[in-house]
mmCIF file of N, CA, C and O in Angstrom:
data_model
loop_
_atom_site.group_PDB
_atom_site.id
_atom_site.type_symbol
_atom_site.label_atom_id
_atom_site.label_comp_id
_atom_site.label_asym_id
_atom_site.label_seq_id
_atom_site.Cartn_x
_atom_site.Cartn_y
_atom_site.Cartn_z
ATOM 1 N N ASN A 1 -38.652 27.989 4.990
ATOM 2 C CA ASN A 1 -37.948 27.303 4.345
ATOM 3 C C ASN A 1 -37.912 27.752 2.753
ATOM 4 O O ASN A 1 -37.588 27.221 1.686
ATOM 5 N N GLY A 2 -39.084 28.781 3.183
ATOM 6 C CA GLY A 2 -39.149 29.358 1.297
ATOM 7 C C GLY A 2 -40.310 28.612 0.336
ATOM 8 O O GLY A 2 -40.255 29.280 -0.436
ATOM 9 N N VAL A 3 -40.651 27.690 0.624
ATOM 10 C CA VAL A 3 -41.662 26.797 -0.275
ATOM 11 C C VAL A 3 -42.561 27.670 -0.499
ATOM 12 O O VAL A 3 -43.197 27.501 -1.515
ATOM 13 N N ASP A 4 -43.398 28.679 0.417
ATOM 14 C CA ASP A 4 -44.419 29.300 0.103
ATOM 15 C C ASP A 4 -44.387 30.450 -0.916
ATOM 16 O O ASP A 4 -45.092 30.750 -1.307
ATOM 17 N N THR A 5 -42.990 30.969 -0.727
ATOM 18 C CA THR A 5 -42.739 31.985 -1.820
ATOM 19 C C THR A 5 -42.841 31.281 -3.236
ATOM 20 O O THR A 5 -42.491 32.010 -4.109
ATOM 21 N N LEU A 6 -42.364 30.422 -3.596
ATOM 22 C CA LEU A 6 -42.486 29.482 -4.898
ATOM 23 C C LEU A 6 -43.359 29.672 -5.623
ATOM 24 O O LEU A 6 -43.379 29.975 -7.091
ATOM 25 N N LYS A 7 -44.698 30.169 -5.005
ATOM 26 C CA LYS A 7 -45.927 30.189 -6.096
ATOM 27 C C LYS A 7 -45.531 31.912 -6.748
ATOM 28 O O LYS A 7 -46.726 32.192 -7.642
ATOM 29 N N ASN A 8 -44.516 32.314 -6.364
ATOM 30 C CA ASN A 8 -44.946 34.309 -6.595
ATOM 31 C C ASN A 8 -43.837 33.672 -7.816
ATOM 32 O O ASN A 8 -43.371 34.909 -8.758
ATOM 33 N N ILE A 9 -43.138 32.965 -8.273
ATOM 34 C CA ILE A 9 -42.317 32.757 -9.424
ATOM 35 C C ILE A 9 -43.224 32.389 -10.507
ATOM 36 O O ILE A 9 -43.921 31.374 -10.602
ATOM 37 N N LYS A 10 -43.345 33.945 -11.422
ATOM 38 C CA LYS A 10 -44.283 33.521 -12.557
ATOM 39 C C LYS A 10 -43.776 32.969 -14.341
ATOM 40 O O LYS A 10 -44.361 32.836 -14.810
ATOM 41 N N ASN A 11 -42.402 33.149 -13.966
ATOM 42 C CA ASN A 11 -41.715 32.997 -15.239
ATOM 43 C C ASN A 11 -41.671 31.246 -15.573
ATOM 44 O O ASN A 11 -41.593 30.694 -14.431
ATOM 45 N N GLU A 12 -41.691 30.916 -16.684
ATOM 46 C CA GLU A 12 -41.499 29.748 -17.368
ATOM 47 C C GLU A 12 -40.183 29.342 -16.336
ATOM 48 O O GLU A 12 -39.454 30.000 -16.989
ATOM 49 N N THR A 13 -40.113 27.855 -16.014
ATOM 50 C CA THR A 13 -39.023 27.750 -15.313
ATOM 51 C C THR A 13 -38.450 25.866 -15.578
ATOM 52 O O THR A 13 -39.256 25.232 -15.204
ATOM 53 N N LEU A 14 -37.353 25.893 -16.059
ATOM 54 C CA LEU A 14 -36.856 24.567 -16.565
ATOM 55 C C LEU A 14 -36.186 23.975 -15.308
ATOM 56 O O LEU A 14 -35.136 24.604 -14.526
ATOM 57 N N ILE A 15 -36.562 22.820 -14.569
ATOM 58 C CA ILE A 15 -35.676 22.524 -13.660
ATOM 59 C C ILE A 15 -35.723 21.133 -14.439
ATOM 60 O O ILE A 15 -35.825 20.355 -14.559
ATOM 61 N N ILE A 16 -33.629 21.015 -13.783
ATOM 62 C CA ILE A 16 -33.151 19.883 -14.160
ATOM 63 C C ILE A 16 -32.376 19.216 -13.400
ATOM 64 O O ILE A 16 -31.703 20.032 -12.217
ATOM 65 N N TRP A 17 -32.682 17.940 -13.322
ATOM 66 C CA TRP A 17 -32.183 17.151 -12.283
ATOM 67 C C TRP A 17 -31.505 15.979 -12.564
ATOM 68 O O TRP A 17 -31.812 15.073 -13.638
ATOM 69 N N GLY A 18 -30.091 15.559 -12.397
ATOM 70 C CA GLY A 18 -29.640 14.335 -12.510
ATOM 71 C C GLY A 18 -30.076 13.054 -11.449
ATOM 72 O O GLY A 18 -30.289 13.172 -10.187
ATOM 73 N N ASN A 19 -30.913 11.894 -11.919
ATOM 74 C CA ASN A 19 -31.298 11.086 -10.699
ATOM 75 C C ASN A 19 -30.268 10.211 -9.894
ATOM 76 O O ASN A 19 -30.499 9.419 -9.093
ATOM 77 N N GLN A 20 -29.052 10.630 -10.207
ATOM 78 C CA GLN A 20 -28.079 10.379 -9.059
ATOM 79 C C GLN A 20 -27.285 11.481 -8.287
ATOM 80 O O GLN A 20 -26.202 11.171 -7.522
ATOM 81 N N ASP A 21 -28.372 12.701 -8.175
ATOM 82 C CA ASP A 21 -27.337 14.125 -7.615
ATOM 83 C C ASP A 21 -27.421 13.442 -5.999
ATOM 84 O O ASP A 21 -28.307 12.587 -5.775
ATOM 85 N N LYS A 22 -26.373 13.690 -5.235
ATOM 86 C CA LYS A 22 -26.400 13.527 -4.172
ATOM 87 C C LYS A 22 -26.937 14.977 -3.216
ATOM 88 O O LYS A 22 -27.003 15.182 -1.752
ATOM 89 N N SER A 23 -26.712 15.759 -4.252
ATOM 90 C CA SER A 23 -26.830 17.146 -3.547
ATOM 91 C C SER A 23 -28.453 17.481 -3.293
ATOM 92 O O SER A 23 -28.301 18.137 -2.344
ATOM 93 N N TYR A 24 -28.950 17.004 -3.847
ATOM 94 C CA TYR A 24 -30.699 17.121 -4.048
ATOM 95 C C TYR A 24 -31.274 16.216 -4.312
ATOM 96 O O TYR A 24 -31.105 15.342 -5.170
ATOM 97 N N ASN A 25 -32.169 15.614 -3.402
ATOM 98 C CA ASN A 25 -33.146 14.809 -3.565
ATOM 99 C C ASN A 25 -34.511 14.761 -4.755
ATOM 100 O O ASN A 25 -34.481 15.920 -4.665
ATOM 101 N N LEU A 26 -35.005 13.618 -5.176
ATOM 102 C CA LEU A 26 -36.224 13.860 -5.849
ATOM 103 C C LEU A 26 -37.032 14.593 -5.206
ATOM 104 O O LEU A 26 -38.142 15.292 -5.611
ATOM 105 N N GLU A 27 -37.300 14.089 -4.250
ATOM 106 C CA GLU A 27 -38.456 15.092 -3.236
ATOM 107 C C GLU A 27 -38.683 16.392 -3.111
ATOM 108 O O GLU A 27 -39.480 17.043 -3.278
ATOM 109 N N GLN A 28 -37.231 16.656 -2.807
ATOM 110 C CA GLN A 28 -36.827 18.283 -2.905
ATOM 111 C C GLN A 28 -37.216 18.840 -4.483
ATOM 112 O O GLN A 28 -38.002 20.105 -4.567
ATOM 113 N N VAL A 29 -36.548 18.013 -5.618
ATOM 114 C CA VAL A 29 -37.126 18.970 -7.011
ATOM 115 C C VAL A 29 -38.763 18.541 -7.464
ATOM 116 O O VAL A 29 -38.979 19.542 -7.969
ATOM 117 N N GLN A 30 -39.082 17.515 -6.504
ATOM 118 C CA GLN A 30 -40.635 17.535 -6.938
ATOM 119 C C GLN A 30 -41.316 18.899 -6.516
ATOM 120 O O GLN A 30 -42.318 19.315 -6.767
ATOM 121 N N THR A 31 -40.771 19.151 -5.089
ATOM 122 C CA THR A 31 -41.341 20.190 -4.502
ATOM 123 C C THR A 31 -40.954 21.609 -5.099
ATOM 124 O O THR A 31 -42.164 22.468 -5.246
ATOM 125 N N LEU A 32 -40.000 21.814 -5.855
ATOM 126 C CA LEU A 32 -39.961 22.934 -6.837
ATOM 127 C C LEU A 32 -41.054 23.116 -8.208
ATOM 128 O O LEU A 32 -41.727 23.497 -8.148
ATOM 129 N N GLU A 33 -40.799 21.638 -9.191
ATOM 130 C CA GLU A 33 -42.298 21.361 -9.478
ATOM 131 C C GLU A 33 -43.460 21.404 -9.251
ATOM 132 O O GLU A 33 -44.269 22.117 -9.741
ATOM 133 N N LYS A 34 -44.041 20.982 -8.106
ATOM 134 C CA LYS A 34 -45.377 21.183 -7.412
ATOM 135 C C LYS A 34 -45.531 22.796 -7.273
ATOM 136 O O LYS A 34 -46.322 23.172 -7.284
ATOM 137 N N ASN A 35 -44.441 23.256 -6.871
ATOM 138 C CA ASN A 35 -45.115 24.813 -6.213
ATOM 139 C C ASN A 35 -44.404 26.026 -7.287
ATOM 140 O O ASN A 35 -44.902 27.315 -7.442
ATOM 141 N N VAL A 36 -43.609 25.986 -8.206
ATOM 142 C CA VAL A 36 -43.700 26.715 -9.438
ATOM 143 C C VAL A 36 -44.561 26.393 -10.368
ATOM 144 O O VAL A 36 -44.482 25.362 -10.883
ATOM 145 N N VAL A 37 -45.524 27.033 -10.639
ATOM 146 C CA VAL A 37 -46.729 26.894 -11.468
ATOM 147 C C VAL A 37 -46.008 26.582 -12.574
ATOM 148 O O VAL A 37 -47.156 25.972 -13.227
ATOM 149 N N LYS A 38 -45.351 27.631 -13.373
ATOM 150 C CA LYS A 38 -44.976 27.318 -15.208
ATOM 151 C C LYS A 38 -43.681 26.716 -15.210
ATOM 152 O O LYS A 38 -42.781 26.476 -15.737
ATOM 153 N N SER A 39 -43.735 25.196 -14.333
ATOM 154 C CA SER A 39 -42.224 24.586 -14.339
ATOM 155 C C SER A 39 -42.326 23.395 -15.178
ATOM 156 O O SER A 39 -43.319 22.932 -15.228
ATOM 157 N N LYS A 40 -41.189 23.254 -15.479
ATOM 158 C CA LYS A 40 -41.212 21.928 -16.034
ATOM 159 C C LYS A 40 -40.067 21.186 -15.879
ATOM 160 O O LYS A 40 -38.681 21.598 -15.546
ATOM 161 N N LEU A 41 -40.193 19.707 -15.292
ATOM 162 C CA LEU A 41 -39.139 18.910 -14.882
ATOM 163 C C LEU A 41 -38.395 17.757 -15.792
ATOM 164 O O LEU A 41 -39.442 17.109 -16.670
ATOM 165 N N VAL A 42 -36.964 17.946 -15.946
ATOM 166 C CA VAL A 42 -36.424 17.260 -16.740
ATOM 167 C C VAL A 42 -35.557 16.350 -15.728
ATOM 168 O O VAL A 42 -34.221 16.893 -15.317
ATOM 169 N N ILE A 43 -35.577 14.974 -15.939
ATOM 170 C CA ILE A 43 -34.868 14.057 -15.231
ATOM 171 C C ILE A 43 -33.656 13.277 -15.837
ATOM 172 O O ILE A 43 -34.134 13.139 -17.208
ATOM 173 N N PHE A 44 -32.508 13.747 -16.003
ATOM 174 C CA PHE A 44 -31.529 13.063 -16.901
ATOM 175 C C PHE A 44 -31.255 11.535 -16.083
ATOM 176 O O PHE A 44 -30.649 11.512 -14.837
ATOM 177 N N LYS A 45 -30.971 10.708 -16.956
ATOM 178 C CA LYS A 45 -30.781 9.636 -16.213
ATOM 179 C C LYS A 45 -29.380 9.274 -16.053
ATOM 180 O O LYS A 45 -28.546 9.740 -17.207
ATOM 181 N N ASN A 46 -28.599 8.434 -15.068
ATOM 182 C CA ASN A 46 -27.084 8.324 -15.216
ATOM 183 C C ASN A 46 -26.282 9.669 -14.982
ATOM 184 O O ASN A 46 -25.309 9.785 -15.539
ATOM 185 N N SER A 47 -26.979 10.499 -14.241
ATOM 186 C CA SER A 47 -26.543 11.495 -13.978
ATOM 187 C C SER A 47 -26.516 12.515 -12.410
ATOM 188 O O SER A 47 -27.598 11.768 -12.004
ATOM 189 N N ALA A 48 -25.322 12.653 -12.379
ATOM 190 C CA ALA A 48 -25.575 13.531 -10.925
ATOM 191 C C ALA A 48 -25.413 14.870 -10.718
ATOM 192 O O ALA A 48 -26.598 15.333 -11.634
ATOM 193 N N HIS A 49 -25.144 15.931 -10.095
ATOM 194 C CA HIS A 49 -25.368 16.848 -10.236
ATOM 195 C C HIS A 49 -25.021 17.625 -11.125
ATOM 196 O O HIS A 49 -25.747 19.023 -11.375
ATOM 197 N N ASN A 50 -23.817 17.504 -12.209
ATOM 198 C CA ASN A 50 -23.663 18.261 -13.002
ATOM 199 C C ASN A 50 -23.706 17.506 -14.354
ATOM 200 O O ASN A 50 -22.850 17.484 -14.735
ATOM 201 N N VAL A 51 -25.137 17.710 -14.215
ATOM 202 C CA VAL A 51 -25.661 17.056 -15.615
ATOM 203 C C VAL A 51 -25.133 18.113 -17.273
ATOM 204 O O VAL A 51 -24.831 17.161 -18.024
ATOM 205 N N HIS A 52 -25.265 19.380 -16.751
ATOM 206 C CA HIS A 52 -24.167 20.227 -18.191
ATOM 207 C C HIS A 52 -23.079 19.384 -18.185
ATOM 208 O O HIS A 52 -22.485 19.375 -19.820
ATOM 209 N N LEU A 53 -22.299 19.104 -17.367
ATOM 210 C CA LEU A 53 -20.820 18.424 -17.794
ATOM 211 C C LEU A 53 -20.736 16.970 -18.062
ATOM 212 O O LEU A 53 -20.116 16.369 -19.248
ATOM 213 N N GLU A 54 -21.996 16.476 -17.744
ATOM 214 C CA GLU A 54 -21.430 14.643 -17.743
ATOM 215 C C GLU A 54 -22.161 14.254 -19.011
ATOM 216 O O GLU A 54 -22.575 13.537 -19.844
ATOM 217 N N GLN A 55 -23.235 14.873 -19.451
ATOM 218 C CA GLN A 55 -24.322 14.965 -20.592
ATOM 219 C C GLN A 55 -24.458 16.396 -21.411
ATOM 220 O O GLN A 55 -25.565 16.546 -21.679
ATOM 221 N N PRO A 56 -23.624 16.604 -22.043
ATOM 222 C CA PRO A 56 -23.851 18.075 -22.558
ATOM 223 C C PRO A 56 -24.425 18.334 -23.985
ATOM 224 O O PRO A 56 -25.284 19.320 -23.751
ATOM 225 N N ASP A 57 -24.671 17.257 -24.826
ATOM 226 C CA ASP A 57 -25.483 17.210 -26.014
ATOM 227 C C ASP A 57 -26.434 17.472 -25.795
ATOM 228 O O ASP A 57 -27.620 18.283 -25.741
ATOM 229 N N GLN A 58 -27.345 16.237 -24.634
ATOM 230 C CA GLN A 58 -28.567 16.430 -24.384
ATOM 231 C C GLN A 58 -28.788 17.975 -23.505
ATOM 232 O O GLN A 58 -30.229 17.821 -23.311
ATOM 233 N N PHE A 59 -27.798 18.191 -22.392
ATOM 234 C CA PHE A 59 -28.615 19.108 -21.904
ATOM 235 C C PHE A 59 -28.541 20.369 -22.957
ATOM 236 O O PHE A 59 -29.731 21.037 -22.429
ATOM 237 N N ASN A 60 -27.509 20.652 -23.450
ATOM 238 C CA ASN A 60 -27.939 21.546 -24.694
ATOM 239 C C ASN A 60 -29.369 21.513 -25.662
ATOM 240 O O ASN A 60 -29.746 22.484 -25.595
ATOM 241 N N ASN A 61 -29.543 20.668 -25.778
ATOM 242 C CA ASN A 61 -30.736 20.201 -26.821
ATOM 243 C C ASN A 61 -32.455 20.804 -25.873
ATOM 244 O O ASN A 61 -32.758 21.344 -26.142
ATOM 245 N N ILE A 62 -32.118 20.221 -24.480
ATOM 246 C CA ILE A 62 -33.104 20.220 -23.662
ATOM 247 C C ILE A 62 -33.127 22.104 -23.433
ATOM 248 O O ILE A 62 -34.543 22.466 -23.422
ATOM 249 N N ILE A 63 -31.915 22.763 -23.476
ATOM 250 C CA ILE A 63 -32.016 24.211 -23.338
ATOM 251 C C ILE A 63 -32.776 24.957 -24.308
ATOM 252 O O ILE A 63 -33.597 25.758 -24.221
ATOM 253 N N LYS A 64 -32.138 24.446 -25.550
ATOM 254 C CA LYS A 64 -32.567 25.086 -26.704
ATOM 255 C C LYS A 64 -34.139 25.019 -26.981
ATOM 256 O O LYS A 64 -34.851 25.690 -27.219
ATOM 257 N N ASP A 65 -34.921 23.858 -26.588
ATOM 258 C CA ASP A 65 -35.801 23.444 -26.790
ATOM 259 C C ASP A 65 -36.461 24.417 -25.939
ATOM 260 O O ASP A 65 -37.972 24.831 -26.192
ATOM 261 N N PHE A 66 -36.175 24.418 -24.818
ATOM 262 C CA PHE A 66 -37.145 25.251 -23.703
ATOM 263 C C PHE A 66 -36.973 26.761 -24.143
ATOM 264 O O PHE A 66 -38.152 27.439 -23.874
ATOM 265 N N LEU A 67 -36.111 27.385 -24.944
ATOM 266 C CA LEU A 67 -35.542 28.631 -24.860
ATOM 267 C C LEU A 67 -36.610 29.157 -26.204
ATOM 268 O O LEU A 67 -37.126 30.450 -26.442
ATOM 269 N N LEU A 68 -36.687 28.204 -27.362
ATOM 270 C CA LEU A 68 -37.548 28.037 -28.347
ATOM 271 C C LEU A 68 -39.132 27.957 -28.341
ATOM 272 O O LEU A 68 -39.881 27.848 -27.327
#
């Protein structure tokens, strides 16, 4: 399932998830957060799988903050 290889990701990683996402559940996203050492999870309320389209301003601000 690949979980064991997540520890090999050394880059800072931003994980974005919408709390109404039907494609991935919270447990799957938390597995990423737990196993990618330098990860940060941001959960968007009232968004599904297309957070970048549903809340573009907030999404862009999170990306900017992460990159700076």
